[in-house]
CSV table of C-alpha atoms in Angstrom, one decimal:
chain,number,residue,atom,x,y,z
A,222,MET,CA,91.2,96.3,94.8
A,223,ASP,CA,91.4,99.4,96.9
A,224,SER,CA,93.0,98.2,99.7
A,225,SER,CA,93.0,100.5,102.2
A,226,SER,CA,91.6,98.7,104.2
A,227,ASP,CA,91.7,100.8,105.1
A,228,GLU,CA,93.5,99.5,105.6
A,229,PRO,CA,92.0,100.8,109.1
A,230,ASN,CA,89.9,101.9,106.9
A,231,SER,CA,92.7,101.6,104.7
A,232,LEU,CA,94.7,98.5,103.9
A,233,MET,CA,97.9,100.5,103.7
A,234,SER,CA,97.6,102.0,107.1
A,235,SER,CA,96.9,98.7,108.7
A,236,ILE,CA,99.8,97.0,107.0
A,237,SER,CA,102.1,99.9,107.9
A,238,SER,CA,101.1,99.6,111.5
A,239,GLU,CA,101.4,95.9,111.6
A,240,GLU,CA,104.9,95.8,110.1
A,241,SER,CA,106.1,98.6,112.4
A,242,GLN,CA,104.7,96.9,115.4
A,243,LYS,CA,106.6,93.7,114.6
A,244,HIS,CA,109.9,95.4,115.7
A,245,PRO,CA,108.9,97.0,119.0
A,246,ASP,CA,111.9,97.4,121.2
A,247,SER,CA,114.8,95.7,119.4
A,248,HIS,CA,116.5,95.6,116.1
A,249,SER,CA,115.8,91.9,115.6
A,250,ARG,CA,113.2,90.0,113.8
A,251,PRO,CA,110.1,88.9,115.7
A,252,PRO,CA,110.4,85.5,117.5
A,253,TRP,CA,108.4,83.7,114.9
A,254,SER,CA,109.1,82.6,111.3
A,255,ILE,CA,108.6,84.6,108.2
A,256,LEU,CA,105.9,82.2,107.1
A,257,ALA,CA,104.0,82.5,110.5
A,258,GLY,CA,104.3,86.3,110.4
A,259,GLY,CA,102.9,86.3,106.9
A,260,TRP,CA,99.8,84.7,108.2
A,261,ILE,CA,99.0,87.7,110.3
A,262,GLY,CA,98.8,90.1,107.4
A,263,SER,CA,97.2,87.4,105.2
A,264,VAL,CA,94.3,86.7,107.6
A,265,GLN,CA,93.7,90.4,108.2
A,266,ILE,CA,93.5,91.3,104.5
A,267,ALA,CA,91.6,88.2,103.6
A,268,LEU,CA,88.9,89.0,106.2
A,269,LEU,CA,88.9,92.7,105.0
A,270,PHE,CA,88.0,91.6,101.5
A,271,GLY,CA,86.2,88.3,102.2
A,272,ILE,CA,83.6,89.7,104.5
A,273,GLY,CA,82.8,92.3,101.8
A,274,LEU,CA,80.5,89.9,100.0
A,275,LEU,CA,78.2,89.6,103.0
A,276,SER,CA,78.6,93.3,104.2
A,277,GLY,CA,77.9,94.5,100.6
A,278,VAL,CA,74.6,92.6,100.3
A,279,LEU,CA,73.6,93.6,103.9
A,280,SER,CA,74.3,97.3,103.0
A,281,ASP,CA,72.2,97.0,99.9
A,282,ARG,CA,69.4,95.8,102.1
A,283,GLY,CA,69.5,98.8,104.5
A,284,HIS,CA,71.8,97.7,107.3
A,285,PHE,CA,74.6,100.3,106.5
A,286,ARG,CA,74.5,102.1,109.9
A,287,THR,CA,74.6,98.8,111.8
A,288,LEU,CA,77.6,97.6,109.9
A,289,MET,CA,79.5,100.8,110.3
A,290,TRP,CA,79.0,101.1,114.0
A,291,SER,CA,79.7,97.4,114.6
A,292,SER,CA,82.9,97.9,112.6
A,293,ALA,CA,83.9,101.0,114.6
A,294,VAL,CA,83.4,99.4,118.0
A,295,LEU,CA,85.3,96.2,117.0
A,296,TYR,CA,88.1,98.1,115.4
A,297,ILE,CA,88.7,100.3,118.5
A,298,VAL,CA,88.5,97.4,120.9
A,299,THR,CA,90.9,95.2,118.9
A,300,ASN,CA,93.4,98.1,118.5
A,301,PHE,CA,93.6,98.5,122.2
A,302,THR,CA,93.7,94.8,122.7
A,303,LEU,CA,97.0,94.7,120.7
A,304,SER,CA,98.6,96.8,123.4
A,305,LEU,CA,98.2,93.9,125.9
A,306,THR,CA,100.3,91.6,123.8
A,307,THR,CA,104.1,91.1,123.9
A,308,ALA,CA,106.5,90.2,121.1
A,309,ASN,CA,106.5,86.5,121.8
A,310,GLN,CA,102.7,86.1,122.0
A,311,TYR,CA,102.1,85.1,118.4
A,312,TYR,CA,98.5,83.8,118.7
A,313,ALA,CA,97.4,86.9,120.7
A,314,VAL,CA,98.8,89.1,117.9
A,315,LEU,CA,97.2,86.9,115.3
A,316,LEU,CA,93.8,87.1,117.1
A,317,SER,CA,93.8,90.9,117.6
A,318,GLN,CA,95.7,92.1,114.5
A,319,GLY,CA,94.6,89.4,112.1
A,320,PHE,CA,91.1,88.2,113.0
A,321,GLY,CA,89.9,91.2,115.0
A,322,ILE,CA,91.0,94.1,112.9
A,323,GLY,CA,90.4,92.2,109.7
A,324,THR,CA,86.8,91.5,110.6
A,325,ALA,CA,86.2,95.1,111.7
A,326,LEU,CA,87.6,96.4,108.4
A,327,GLY,CA,85.6,93.9,106.4
A,328,LEU,CA,82.3,95.0,107.9
A,329,ALA,CA,82.9,98.6,106.7
A,330,TRP,CA,85.0,98.5,103.5
A,331,VAL,CA,82.4,97.6,100.8
A,332,PRO,CA,79.5,99.4,102.4
A,333,THR,CA,81.6,102.6,102.6
A,334,PHE,CA,82.5,102.6,98.9
A,335,GLY,CA,79.0,101.4,97.9
A,336,THR,CA,77.5,104.4,99.7
A,337,ILE,CA,79.9,106.8,98.1
A,338,GLY,CA,79.0,105.3,94.7
A,339,ARG,CA,75.3,106.0,95.4
A,340,LEU,CA,75.8,109.5,96.7
A,341,PHE,CA,78.0,110.5,93.7
A,342,PRO,CA,76.7,108.5,90.7
A,343,HIS,CA,77.9,111.0,88.1
A,344,HIS,CA,81.3,111.5,89.7
A,345,ARG,CA,81.9,108.1,91.1
A,346,ASP,CA,85.6,107.7,90.2
A,347,LEU,CA,86.5,111.1,91.6
A,348,ALA,CA,84.6,110.6,94.8
A,349,ILE,CA,86.1,107.1,95.4
A,350,GLY,CA,89.6,108.4,94.5
A,351,ILE,CA,89.3,111.2,97.0
A,352,ALA,CA,87.9,109.0,99.8
A,353,GLY,CA,90.5,106.3,99.2
A,354,SER,CA,93.4,108.8,99.3
A,355,GLY,CA,92.9,109.2,103.0
A,356,ALA,CA,94.3,105.6,103.4
A,357,SER,CA,97.5,106.6,101.7
A,358,PHE,CA,98.0,109.8,103.5
A,359,GLY,CA,97.4,107.9,106.8
A,360,GLY,CA,99.9,105.4,105.7
A,361,ILE,CA,102.6,108.1,105.3
A,362,VAL,CA,102.1,109.3,108.9
A,363,GLN,CA,101.5,106.0,110.7
A,364,PRO,CA,104.9,104.3,110.1
A,365,ILE,CA,106.8,107.5,111.0
A,366,LEU,CA,104.7,107.9,114.2
A,367,LEU,CA,105.2,104.3,115.3
A,368,ASN,CA,108.9,104.4,114.5
A,369,TYR,CA,109.3,107.5,116.7
A,370,LEU,CA,107.3,106.0,119.5
A,371,PHE,CA,109.1,102.7,119.4
A,372,GLN,CA,112.7,103.9,118.9
A,373,LYS,CA,113.0,107.3,120.3
A,374,SER,CA,110.4,107.7,123.1
A,375,THR,CA,110.4,106.2,126.6
A,376,LEU,CA,106.8,104.9,126.3
A,377,GLY,CA,107.7,101.4,125.4
A,378,PHE,CA,105.8,99.1,123.1
A,379,GLN,CA,102.5,98.8,124.9
A,380,ASN,CA,102.0,102.5,125.7
A,381,SER,CA,103.1,103.4,122.2
A,382,VAL,CA,100.4,101.1,120.7
A,383,ARG,CA,97.9,102.7,123.0
A,384,VAL,CA,98.8,106.2,121.8
A,385,SER,CA,98.4,105.0,118.2
A,386,ALA,CA,95.1,103.2,119.0
A,387,GLY,CA,93.7,106.3,120.7
A,388,ILE,CA,94.4,108.4,117.6
A,389,ASN,CA,92.8,105.8,115.4
A,390,ALA,CA,89.8,105.6,117.7
A,391,LEU,CA,89.1,109.3,117.4
A,392,LEU,CA,89.5,109.3,113.7
A,393,THR,CA,87.3,106.2,113.4
A,394,LEU,CA,84.5,107.7,115.4
A,395,LEU,CA,84.6,110.9,113.5
A,396,GLY,CA,84.5,109.1,110.1
A,397,THR,CA,81.7,106.8,111.2
A,398,ILE,CA,79.6,109.8,112.4
A,399,LEU,CA,80.1,111.7,109.2
A,400,ILE,CA,79.4,108.9,106.7
A,401,THR,CA,76.4,107.4,108.5
A,402,ARG,CA,74.6,110.8,108.4
A,403,ASN,CA,74.1,110.3,104.6
A,404,ALA,CA,73.4,106.6,104.7
A,405,VAL,CA,70.8,105.0,102.4
A,406,SER,CA,67.6,104.7,104.4
A,407,PRO,CA,66.0,101.2,104.8
A,408,GLN,CA,62.9,102.2,102.8
A,409,ASN,CA,65.1,102.9,99.8
A,410,SER,CA,67.0,99.6,100.1
A,411,ILE,CA,66.3,96.5,98.0
A,412,LYS,CA,64.0,93.8,99.4
A,413,GLU,CA,64.0,91.2,96.5
A,414,LYS,CA,66.6,88.5,96.2
A,415,LEU,CA,69.5,89.2,93.9
A,416,ASN,CA,70.5,86.5,91.4
A,417,ILE,CA,74.2,86.7,92.1
A,418,LEU,CA,75.0,83.6,90.0
A,419,SER,CA,73.8,85.4,86.9
A,420,PHE,CA,76.7,87.8,87.3
A,421,PHE,CA,79.1,85.0,86.3
A,422,LYS,CA,77.4,84.5,83.0
A,423,GLU,CA,78.9,87.9,81.9
A,424,GLY,CA,82.2,87.4,80.2
A,425,PRO,CA,83.7,90.8,81.1
A,426,TYR,CA,82.8,90.4,84.7
A,427,VAL,CA,84.4,87.0,84.9
A,428,LEU,CA,87.6,88.3,83.3
A,429,LEU,CA,87.6,91.3,85.6
A,430,ASN,CA,87.5,89.1,88.7
A,431,LEU,CA,90.2,86.7,87.4
A,432,GLY,CA,92.3,89.9,87.0
A,433,PHE,CA,91.5,90.9,90.6
A,434,PHE,CA,92.7,87.5,91.9
A,435,CYS,CA,96.0,87.4,90.0
A,436,SER,CA,96.9,91.1,90.5
A,437,GLU,CA,96.1,91.1,94.2
A,438,PHE,CA,98.4,88.0,94.7
A,439,GLY,CA,101.3,90.1,93.5
A,440,PHE,CA,100.4,93.3,95.3
A,441,LEU,CA,100.9,91.6,98.6
A,442,PHE,CA,104.7,91.5,98.1
A,443,PRO,CA,105.4,95.2,98.6
A,444,LEU,CA,102.5,95.6,101.1
A,445,ILE,CA,103.8,93.0,103.5
A,446,TYR,CA,107.5,92.3,102.7
A,447,LEU,CA,108.8,95.7,101.6
A,448,GLN,CA,110.4,96.7,104.9
A,449,LEU,CA,112.0,93.2,105.4
A,450,PHE,CA,113.3,93.3,101.8
A,451,ALA,CA,115.0,96.7,102.4
A,452,ARG,CA,116.5,95.5,105.7
A,453,THR,CA,118.0,92.4,104.2
A,454,ARG,CA,119.5,94.5,101.4
A,455,GLY,CA,121.7,96.1,104.0
A,456,ILE,CA,119.7,99.3,104.5
A,457,ALA,CA,119.8,100.7,108.0
A,458,LEU,CA,116.9,99.9,110.3
A,459,GLY,CA,115.9,103.6,110.7
A,460,GLU,CA,115.7,104.1,106.9
A,461,THR,CA,113.6,100.9,106.3
A,462,PHE,CA,110.7,102.5,108.3
A,463,PHE,CA,110.5,105.2,105.6
A,464,THR,CA,110.0,102.7,102.8
A,465,LEU,CA,106.3,102.2,103.5
A,466,SER,CA,105.8,106.0,103.9
A,467,VAL,CA,107.4,106.5,100.5
A,468,TRP,CA,105.2,103.8,99.0
A,469,ASN,CA,102.1,105.3,100.6
A,470,GLY,CA,103.1,108.8,99.6
A,471,ALA,CA,103.5,107.7,96.0
A,472,THR,CA,100.2,105.9,96.2
A,473,ALA,CA,98.5,109.0,97.3
A,474,ALA,CA,100.0,111.0,94.5
A,475,GLY,CA,99.0,108.2,92.0
A,476,ARG,CA,95.4,108.3,93.3
A,477,VAL,CA,95.2,112.1,92.7
A,478,ALA,CA,97.1,112.2,89.4
A,479,ILE,CA,95.0,109.4,87.8
A,480,LEU,CA,91.9,111.5,88.3
A,481,CYS,CA,93.2,113.9,85.7
A,482,LEU,CA,92.7,111.4,82.9
A,483,PRO,CA,89.6,112.0,80.6
A,484,ALA,CA,86.4,110.5,82.0
A,485,ARG,CA,85.9,108.6,78.7
A,486,ILE,CA,88.6,106.2,79.6
A,487,HIS,CA,87.0,103.1,81.1
A,488,PRO,CA,88.3,102.2,84.6
A,489,ILE,CA,89.1,98.6,83.5
A,490,THR,CA,91.5,100.0,80.8
A,491,ILE,CA,93.1,102.2,83.5
A,492,ILE,CA,93.7,99.3,85.9
A,493,SER,CA,95.1,97.2,83.1
A,494,GLY,CA,97.7,99.8,82.3
A,495,ALA,CA,98.5,100.3,86.0
A,496,CYS,CA,99.1,96.6,86.6
A,497,LEU,CA,101.4,96.5,83.6
A,498,GLY,CA,103.5,99.3,85.0
A,499,LEU,CA,103.5,97.8,88.5
A,500,SER,CA,104.6,94.4,87.3
A,501,VAL,CA,107.7,96.1,85.6
A,502,CYS,CA,108.5,97.8,89.0
A,503,LEU,CA,108.2,94.5,90.9
A,504,PHE,CA,110.7,92.9,88.5
A,505,ALA,CA,112.9,95.9,89.0
A,506,TYR,CA,113.3,95.0,92.7
A,507,ILE,CA,115.5,92.0,91.8
A,508,PRO,CA,118.7,94.0,91.1
A,509,VAL,CA,118.3,96.7,93.7
A,510,ARG,CA,121.0,96.9,96.4
A,511,THR,CA,121.1,100.5,97.7
A,512,PHE,CA,118.6,102.7,99.6
A,513,LEU,CA,118.3,105.0,96.6
A,514,ASP,CA,117.5,102.1,94.4
A,515,VAL,CA,114.7,100.9,96.7
A,516,MET,CA,113.3,104.4,97.0
A,517,VAL,CA,113.1,104.9,93.2
A,518,VAL,CA,111.5,101.6,92.5
A,519,THR,CA,109.1,102.0,95.5
A,520,SER,CA,108.1,105.5,94.4
A,521,LEU,CA,107.3,104.3,90.8
A,522,GLY,CA,105.5,101.2,92.1
A,523,GLY,CA,103.4,103.3,94.5
A,524,LEU,CA,102.3,105.6,91.7
A,525,PHE,CA,101.0,102.7,89.6
A,526,TYR,CA,99.4,101.1,92.7
A,527,GLY,CA,97.7,104.5,93.5
A,528,ALA,CA,96.4,104.6,89.9
A,529,TYR,CA,95.0,101.1,90.3
A,530,CYS,CA,93.2,101.4,93.7
A,531,PRO,CA,90.3,103.8,93.1
A,532,HIS,CA,89.5,102.5,89.6
A,533,ALA,CA,89.5,98.9,90.8
A,534,VAL,CA,86.4,99.6,92.9
A,535,SER,CA,84.9,101.7,90.0
A,536,ALA,CA,85.6,98.8,87.6
A,537,SER,CA,83.4,96.5,89.7
A,538,ALA,CA,80.8,99.2,90.1
A,539,SER,CA,80.6,99.9,86.4
A,540,GLN,CA,79.4,96.3,85.8
A,541,ALA,CA,76.2,96.9,87.9
A,542,ARG,CA,73.1,97.1,85.9
A,543,ASN,CA,71.4,99.2,88.5
A,544,MET,CA,72.2,100.8,91.9
A,545,GLU,CA,70.6,97.9,93.8
A,546,GLU,CA,73.5,95.6,92.5
A,547,LEU,CA,76.3,98.0,93.5
A,548,GLY,CA,77.2,96.5,96.9
A,549,ALA,CA,76.9,92.9,95.7
A,550,ARG,CA,79.1,93.5,92.6
A,551,ILE,CA,81.8,95.2,94.7
A,552,GLY,CA,81.4,92.5,97.4
A,553,ILE,CA,82.0,89.6,94.9
A,554,GLY,CA,85.1,91.3,93.7
A,555,THR,CA,86.4,91.7,97.2
A,556,PHE,CA,85.6,88.1,98.0
A,557,ILE,CA,87.7,86.9,95.0
A,558,VAL,CA,90.5,89.2,96.2
A,559,ALA,CA,90.2,87.6,99.7
A,560,ILE,CA,91.1,84.2,98.3
A,561,ALA,CA,94.3,85.7,96.8
A,562,THR,CA,95.2,87.6,100.0
A,563,LEU,CA,94.8,84.5,102.1
A,564,CYS,CA,97.2,82.5,100.0
A,565,ALA,CA,99.8,85.0,98.8
A,566,PRO,CA,101.7,86.0,102.0
A,567,PRO,CA,102.3,82.4,103.2
A,568,ILE,CA,103.3,81.3,99.7
A,569,LEU,CA,105.6,84.2,99.2
A,570,GLY,CA,107.0,83.7,102.7
A,571,ALA,CA,107.6,80.0,102.1
A,572,LEU,CA,109.5,80.8,98.8
A,573,LEU,CA,111.6,83.3,100.7
A,574,ALA,CA,112.4,80.9,103.5
A,575,ASP,CA,115.0,81.9,106.1
A,576,GLY,CA,117.7,82.5,103.6
A,577,PHE,CA,116.1,85.6,102.2
A,578,ARG,CA,116.2,84.4,98.6
A,579,TRP,CA,114.1,87.2,97.1
A,580,ASP,CA,114.3,86.4,93.3
A,581,THR,CA,111.7,83.6,93.3
A,582,PRO,CA,108.9,85.4,95.3
A,583,ILE,CA,109.5,88.6,93.4
A,584,ILE,CA,109.3,86.8,90.0
A,585,LEU,CA,106.1,85.1,91.1
A,586,ALA,CA,104.5,88.4,92.4
A,587,ALA,CA,105.4,90.3,89.3
A,588,SER,CA,104.2,87.6,87.0
A,589,THR,CA,100.8,87.3,88.6
A,590,VAL,CA,100.3,91.1,88.4
A,591,LEU,CA,101.3,90.9,84.7
A,592,ILE,CA,98.7,88.1,84.1
A,593,GLY,CA,96.1,90.2,85.9
A,594,SER,CA,96.8,93.0,83.5
A,595,THR,CA,96.2,90.7,80.6
A,596,PHE,CA,92.8,89.6,82.1
A,597,PHE,CA,91.8,93.3,82.6
A,598,ALA,CA,92.8,94.1,79.0
A,599,SER,CA,90.8,91.2,77.7
A,600,ALA,CA,87.7,92.3,79.7
A,601,ALA,CA,88.1,95.9,78.3
A,602,ILE,CA,88.3,94.5,74.7
A,603,LEU,CA,85.2,92.3,75.2
A,604,LEU,CA,83.3,95.2,76.7
A,605,ARG,CA,84.2,97.4,73.7
A,606,ARG,CA,83.1,94.7,71.3
A,607,GLN,CA,79.8,94.3,73.1
A,608,LYS,CA,79.2,98.0,73.1
A,609,LEU,CA,79.9,98.2,69.4
A,610,ALA,CA,77.6,95.2,68.6
A,611,HIS,CA,74.8,97.0,70.6
A,612,LEU,CA,75.3,100.2,68.7
A,613,ILE,CA,75.1,98.3,65.4
A,614,HIS,CA,72.0,96.5,66.5
A,615,MET,CA,70.3,99.8,67.5
A,616,ASN,CA,71.2,101.4,64.2
A,617,THR,CA,69.8,98.4,62.3
A,618,ASN,CA,66.5,98.5,64.2
A,619,SER,CA,66.2,102.2,63.7
């Protein structure tokens, strides 16, 4: 789904920061294994999406402001806590960057998009696309900023992280103030208990979530391992820092470009096509050897990923029978995604091992995205058949 997670509030920016911070003052790899390093990103993204089920329901029940301010405080504290760690303190980095920031983002991610969906019910796709584009634009700047601070400034790792954390703190406070001004008031929130299990009796919704699981498993390859992949292909260290910026820039362009499609195209159809294109791009990483090759494939992959992100959230929201289900529907989707994000990085890292054998993890990642595209296409077909059957039934009764 839309990762951004935001990563700080955008998954992309968080991953960009994390990967850049893994190489603070030297040109070497961090003092822990690829598998161990993968767990940091895995835990962070899993918490981002996994907590969405709880935060989505709480937001529906009128606790939006509490969730947003709790997220903001925790995010700022853990960002600055990271500056107290050193390169060989693996568990300290895992605690702050994985558990701390992951929890902070998880508290805010689903409530944010749920509120946007309620505020703009007739232009939901456009509003979510514009809001999510901030994640990609931030992901362009963040790796370049950190690269400059780490490699060319005299601040050192800890002070560089503090500079980045200070900037993120100001932006987080500003964003929280702005979005909580239009929060849904408690008196308009739902009080009755939602029957969440009934959602899984709907064929299209089940297929949609199966697609989320498979596709997200494959998405984690470029989001976490892109810089390492480029470095082991013989690309200079300074150039590898730009790979994530290129990915995020292409993602931003994809988010904007996809909004030009006719509104009659269902978001599930769009994400099915986007996953099909992205799976082809992932397979294309296997033969690349030069910086230009990496940039071309990364740009195309980022475009398809950008097309996917805003419509993944809209696809979940489109299955809600009323506004009161919005947060829960999105939250269930993010919880399914959390399972994939918890498993994917360690599995891909284990397949990669210390010999940097990229073919196997790339094939696995690309194949799962392709399978996800198939599930999405099946959900779209089933929805179309249900709609047609409903129209026939209405005409018969009239």
